[in-house]
Short mmCIF file of C-alpha atoms in Angstrom, two decimals:
data_model
loop_
_atom_site.label_atom_id
_atom_site.label_comp_id
_atom_site.label_asym_id
_atom_site.label_seq_id
_atom_site.Cartn_x
_atom_site.Cartn_y
_atom_site.Cartn_z
CA MET R 1 86.81 -218.43 -135.81
CA SER R 2 84.42 -217.43 -138.18
CA THR R 3 86.99 -217.33 -141.02
CA LEU R 4 86.41 -217.04 -145.01
CA ILE R 5 88.55 -219.22 -147.88
CA VAL R 6 88.02 -217.72 -150.51
CA GLY R 7 89.53 -219.92 -153.50
CA ALA R 8 89.00 -222.47 -151.30
CA SER R 9 88.17 -225.21 -154.77
CA GLY R 10 91.44 -225.18 -155.24
CA TYR R 11 94.66 -227.38 -154.36
CA LEU R 12 95.49 -225.13 -151.00
CA GLY R 13 92.34 -223.40 -150.94
CA SER R 14 90.28 -226.55 -149.87
CA GLU R 15 93.02 -227.88 -148.46
CA VAL R 16 92.83 -224.90 -145.92
CA VAL R 17 89.22 -225.42 -145.32
CA ARG R 18 89.48 -228.71 -144.88
CA GLN R 19 92.01 -228.33 -141.54
CA ALA R 20 90.38 -224.93 -140.74
CA ARG R 21 87.28 -227.25 -140.16
CA ALA R 22 89.32 -229.85 -138.45
CA ALA R 23 90.13 -226.46 -135.58
CA GLY R 24 86.84 -226.07 -134.94
CA HIS R 25 86.82 -222.43 -137.50
CA ALA R 26 82.72 -221.85 -139.00
CA VAL R 27 84.05 -221.94 -142.61
CA VAL R 28 82.73 -220.59 -145.68
CA GLY R 29 84.89 -221.33 -149.29
CA THR R 30 84.34 -219.69 -152.43
CA ALA R 31 84.52 -220.71 -155.83
CA THR R 32 84.03 -218.53 -159.03
CA THR R 33 80.31 -221.25 -159.31
CA ALA R 34 78.78 -223.05 -156.57
CA THR R 35 79.98 -226.46 -156.92
CA GLY R 36 80.55 -228.81 -153.65
CA GLY R 37 79.41 -226.48 -150.87
CA LEU R 38 81.23 -222.87 -152.10
CA VAL R 39 79.71 -219.68 -151.99
CA PRO R 40 80.32 -218.23 -155.85
CA VAL R 41 81.80 -214.68 -155.89
CA ASP R 42 83.17 -212.69 -158.57
CA ILE R 43 86.16 -211.14 -157.19
CA THR R 44 86.57 -208.62 -159.41
CA ASP R 45 83.46 -207.14 -158.63
CA ARG R 46 83.65 -204.95 -155.53
CA LYS R 47 80.17 -205.06 -155.16
CA SER R 48 79.86 -209.14 -155.30
CA VAL R 49 82.35 -208.98 -152.55
CA HIS R 50 81.51 -206.66 -150.02
CA ALA R 51 77.85 -208.41 -150.41
CA LEU R 52 79.63 -211.42 -149.44
CA VAL R 53 81.62 -210.06 -146.45
CA THR R 54 79.02 -208.81 -144.54
CA ALA R 55 77.08 -211.32 -144.93
CA VAL R 56 79.72 -213.67 -143.17
CA LEU R 57 81.36 -211.36 -141.05
CA PRO R 58 84.96 -212.91 -140.82
CA ARG R 59 86.67 -212.90 -138.35
CA LEU R 60 90.10 -214.30 -140.65
CA VAL R 61 89.81 -213.90 -144.28
CA VAL R 62 92.18 -216.48 -146.12
CA ASN R 63 92.68 -215.05 -150.47
CA CYS R 64 93.79 -218.58 -151.92
CA THR R 65 92.83 -216.89 -155.91
CA GLY R 66 95.10 -216.13 -157.73
CA HIS R 67 95.37 -217.35 -162.24
CA ILE R 68 98.07 -217.52 -164.34
CA ASP R 69 96.94 -215.17 -166.99
CA ASP R 70 93.80 -213.10 -165.42
CA TRP R 71 95.59 -209.75 -164.50
CA ARG R 72 91.47 -208.44 -162.39
CA VAL R 73 91.12 -212.24 -161.03
CA THR R 74 94.73 -211.91 -159.46
CA ALA R 75 95.29 -208.27 -158.52
CA ASP R 76 92.52 -206.51 -159.06
CA GLY R 77 90.02 -209.05 -157.34
CA ALA R 78 92.88 -209.57 -154.19
CA ALA R 79 92.07 -205.67 -153.67
CA ASN R 80 88.83 -206.49 -153.55
CA VAL R 81 89.19 -208.87 -151.65
CA VAL R 82 91.33 -207.02 -148.70
CA ALA R 83 89.65 -203.71 -149.02
CA GLU R 84 86.22 -205.60 -147.89
CA ALA R 85 87.67 -207.86 -144.99
CA ALA R 86 89.78 -204.46 -143.58
CA ALA R 87 86.69 -202.53 -143.35
CA ILE R 88 85.23 -204.59 -140.73
CA GLY R 89 88.70 -205.25 -139.35
CA ALA R 90 89.25 -208.61 -140.11
CA ARG R 91 92.16 -210.43 -139.74
CA ILE R 92 94.32 -211.47 -143.50
CA VAL R 93 96.86 -214.15 -145.17
CA HIS R 94 96.94 -213.11 -148.51
CA VAL R 95 99.13 -215.53 -150.37
CA SER R 96 101.81 -214.81 -152.62
CA THR R 97 104.10 -216.64 -155.03
CA ASP R 98 107.95 -216.67 -155.52
CA ALA R 99 107.22 -215.91 -158.51
CA LEU R 100 107.22 -212.59 -157.84
CA HIS R 101 111.44 -212.69 -158.05
CA ALA R 102 113.24 -212.83 -161.29
CA GLY R 103 115.50 -215.50 -160.05
CA ARG R 104 119.19 -215.06 -158.71
CA PRO R 105 121.47 -218.10 -156.91
CA THR R 106 121.17 -216.84 -153.25
CA PRO R 107 118.20 -217.15 -151.85
CA TYR R 108 115.63 -214.16 -151.43
CA THR R 109 114.34 -213.02 -147.45
CA GLU R 110 111.20 -210.81 -147.19
CA ALA R 111 113.28 -207.76 -147.53
CA ASP R 112 114.18 -207.68 -151.69
CA ALA R 113 111.36 -206.05 -153.57
CA PRO R 114 109.68 -208.28 -156.61
CA THR R 115 111.16 -208.20 -159.89
CA PRO R 116 108.83 -209.56 -162.05
CA VAL R 117 109.74 -210.67 -165.55
CA SER R 118 105.75 -212.00 -166.27
CA LEU R 119 102.68 -211.08 -165.96
CA TYR R 120 101.12 -213.22 -163.63
CA GLY R 121 104.37 -212.23 -160.87
CA ALA R 122 103.72 -208.35 -162.02
CA ALA R 123 99.46 -208.89 -160.65
CA LYS R 124 101.13 -210.96 -157.77
CA ALA R 125 103.13 -208.03 -156.73
CA ALA R 126 100.27 -205.40 -157.70
CA ALA R 127 98.21 -207.73 -155.24
CA GLU R 128 100.74 -207.55 -152.82
CA THR R 129 101.33 -204.36 -152.86
CA ALA R 130 97.13 -203.22 -152.08
CA THR R 131 97.24 -205.72 -149.45
CA ALA R 132 99.84 -204.06 -147.95
CA ALA R 133 98.59 -200.02 -148.67
CA ILE R 134 94.94 -200.78 -147.18
CA SER R 135 96.25 -203.32 -145.03
CA PRO R 136 99.15 -203.01 -143.14
CA ALA R 137 98.81 -206.30 -140.01
CA ALA R 138 97.71 -208.15 -142.68
CA VAL R 139 99.81 -211.27 -143.67
CA ILE R 140 101.23 -211.74 -147.39
CA VAL R 141 102.63 -215.22 -147.03
CA ARG R 142 105.10 -215.97 -150.03
CA THR R 143 105.13 -219.16 -151.60
CA SER R 144 106.84 -221.85 -153.72
CA LEU R 145 105.71 -225.47 -156.03
CA ILE R 146 102.72 -226.71 -153.61
CA ALA R 147 102.75 -230.35 -153.84
CA GLY R 148 102.35 -233.48 -151.25
CA THR R 149 99.23 -235.95 -153.09
CA ASP R 150 99.26 -236.80 -156.72
CA ALA R 151 96.26 -234.12 -157.13
CA SER R 152 98.82 -231.70 -157.25
CA LYS R 153 98.96 -230.10 -160.65
CA HIS R 154 103.56 -230.86 -160.05
CA VAL R 155 102.71 -234.25 -158.93
CA THR R 156 100.21 -234.83 -162.05
CA PHE R 157 101.81 -233.06 -164.66
CA ALA R 158 104.70 -235.08 -164.03
CA LEU R 159 103.12 -238.42 -164.26
CA ASP R 160 101.86 -237.73 -167.60
CA LEU R 161 105.15 -236.76 -168.65
CA ILE R 162 106.59 -240.17 -167.67
CA ASN R 163 103.63 -242.13 -168.96
CA GLY R 164 103.47 -240.29 -172.30
CA ARG R 165 100.02 -238.80 -171.07
CA LYS R 166 101.22 -235.37 -172.50
CA ARG R 167 104.31 -234.57 -174.30
CA GLY R 168 106.37 -231.90 -172.97
CA VAL R 169 109.16 -231.87 -170.25
CA LEU R 170 109.90 -230.04 -167.32
CA PHE R 171 113.07 -227.87 -166.91
CA SER R 172 116.30 -228.40 -165.45
CA ASP R 173 117.41 -224.38 -165.05
CA GLU R 174 114.27 -223.29 -162.86
CA ILE R 175 114.68 -223.91 -159.53
CA ARG R 176 111.84 -223.44 -156.30
CA CYS R 177 111.25 -224.86 -153.27
CA PRO R 178 108.46 -226.92 -153.46
CA VAL R 179 105.30 -226.94 -150.59
CA HIS R 180 103.66 -229.70 -148.63
CA VAL R 181 100.45 -228.34 -149.06
CA ALA R 182 98.99 -229.79 -145.87
CA ASP R 183 102.28 -227.47 -144.52
CA LEU R 184 101.43 -224.52 -146.27
CA ALA R 185 97.38 -224.98 -144.97
CA ALA R 186 98.71 -226.06 -141.58
CA ALA R 187 101.03 -222.41 -141.53
CA ILE R 188 98.28 -220.24 -143.12
CA LEU R 189 95.87 -221.36 -139.85
CA GLU R 190 98.51 -220.62 -138.00
CA LEU R 191 100.03 -216.78 -139.03
CA GLY R 192 95.87 -216.07 -139.15
CA ASP R 193 95.75 -217.06 -135.87
CA SER R 194 99.00 -215.61 -134.31
CA ARG R 195 100.11 -211.17 -134.20
CA PHE R 196 102.85 -211.59 -136.81
CA SER R 197 101.54 -208.54 -139.56
CA GLY R 198 103.80 -208.44 -143.15
CA ILE R 199 105.89 -211.13 -145.83
CA ILE R 200 106.96 -214.18 -144.70
CA ASN R 201 108.29 -216.37 -147.04
CA VAL R 202 106.29 -219.64 -146.01
CA ALA R 203 108.04 -222.85 -148.82
CA GLY R 204 109.94 -225.92 -148.35
CA PRO R 205 113.89 -226.32 -147.31
CA GLU R 206 115.09 -228.07 -149.81
CA ALA R 207 116.05 -226.40 -153.66
CA ILE R 208 115.10 -228.70 -156.41
CA SER R 209 114.55 -228.25 -160.30
CA ARG R 210 111.44 -229.35 -161.62
CA ALA R 211 113.14 -231.19 -163.40
CA GLY R 212 114.60 -232.73 -159.85
CA PHE R 213 110.89 -233.24 -158.84
CA GLY R 214 109.66 -235.20 -162.06
CA ARG R 215 113.04 -237.03 -160.39
CA LEU R 216 111.00 -237.72 -157.79
CA VAL R 217 107.75 -237.94 -158.17
CA ALA R 218 109.31 -241.21 -161.07
CA ARG R 219 110.96 -242.82 -158.33
CA SER R 220 107.69 -242.71 -155.58
CA HIS R 221 105.69 -243.86 -157.71
CA GLY R 222 107.68 -247.46 -158.81
CA LEU R 223 108.75 -245.58 -162.52
CA ASP R 224 111.97 -245.41 -164.22
CA GLU R 225 113.56 -242.11 -163.21
CA ALA R 226 114.92 -242.20 -167.04
CA ALA R 227 111.67 -241.22 -168.67
CA VAL R 228 111.46 -238.21 -167.44
CA PRO R 229 111.86 -235.64 -169.77
CA VAL R 230 114.25 -233.16 -169.72
CA GLY R 231 114.85 -229.88 -171.39
CA LEU R 232 116.24 -226.36 -170.35
CA SER R 233 113.48 -223.12 -169.62
CA THR R 234 115.12 -220.81 -171.97
CA GLU R 235 115.19 -222.87 -175.03
CA ALA R 236 111.60 -223.54 -174.74
CA GLY R 237 111.21 -220.22 -176.81
CA LEU R 238 107.04 -219.60 -173.27
CA GLY R 239 108.84 -216.20 -173.28
CA PRO R 240 110.75 -214.16 -169.91
CA ARG R 241 109.82 -216.63 -166.71
CA PRO R 242 111.19 -216.80 -163.13
CA LEU R 243 114.42 -218.92 -163.13
CA ASP R 244 116.18 -219.80 -160.21
CA VAL R 245 114.13 -219.06 -157.01
CA ARG R 246 114.40 -219.95 -154.00
CA LEU R 247 113.19 -218.53 -150.90
CA ASP R 248 115.46 -218.50 -147.74
CA THR R 249 112.15 -219.44 -144.48
CA SER R 250 115.17 -218.85 -141.82
CA LEU R 251 112.10 -216.63 -140.27
CA ALA R 252 108.67 -219.11 -141.34
CA GLN R 253 110.88 -222.18 -139.39
CA SER R 254 112.09 -219.56 -136.22
CA ILE R 255 108.39 -218.61 -135.71
CA LEU R 256 105.81 -220.96 -136.51
CA ARG R 257 105.24 -224.27 -134.29
CA THR R 258 104.14 -225.67 -138.40
CA ARG R 259 106.98 -228.03 -139.80
CA LEU R 260 108.29 -227.59 -142.99
CA ARG R 261 109.20 -230.79 -144.72
CA PRO R 262 112.00 -230.65 -147.56
CA VAL R 263 110.86 -232.10 -150.94
CA SER R 264 112.65 -235.55 -150.36
CA ASP R 265 110.77 -236.69 -147.31
CA PHE R 266 107.02 -235.27 -149.30
CA VAL R 267 107.35 -236.82 -153.24
#
């Protein structure tokens, strides 16, 4: 299968590239700059995306891009990617986020509409709307914190705080369902090779606070869990953020061969 991975320089994108190549895909990966054999493309430029897609003619397009502070990349860029992919009849998997939900005590299912409280969440919600409108057959993967190796920004940040390399806290009032990067990448490729369409929650089955995640990181690295600095998101002065966001992954667990490991199994 010829596969185009948009955002292949990122933590998730690079793992999708690795697994796709291992599965025998002819892979082209993109990045914002030419690095590591990746093709440079500005996805906010529709003409650039058109030139890339028509040159590669992929059967599968996976969009792993997203920038927390850039609407044009996260929303407009995603629309450009799906429009050009749909124009050549490619299978599309768009990676979204749990951050498009505001947070509540009960888990979110695929039927729950976005309720964003942040710019990033709103941009991701807009990207989902564009993807579903342009290509109803596309897969939209809503996921959570991506970890599993020390290269994860979440693991790195926790270690930097614990070791005093950075200042800050890990929030005890923000709940997520961390997913192993390898599990998520495998699920994305499995969905790309399936007939599933629409939204699907792909995250770990275990909910944990960011502070709890940091304690697991400390324990796995032989460090003192008490060294994890803990605070409240509501007292950090960072503006509106989604708090308790748990994803109901029963659909993914029922249709995927890929096992989604709980965070306690891999951190």
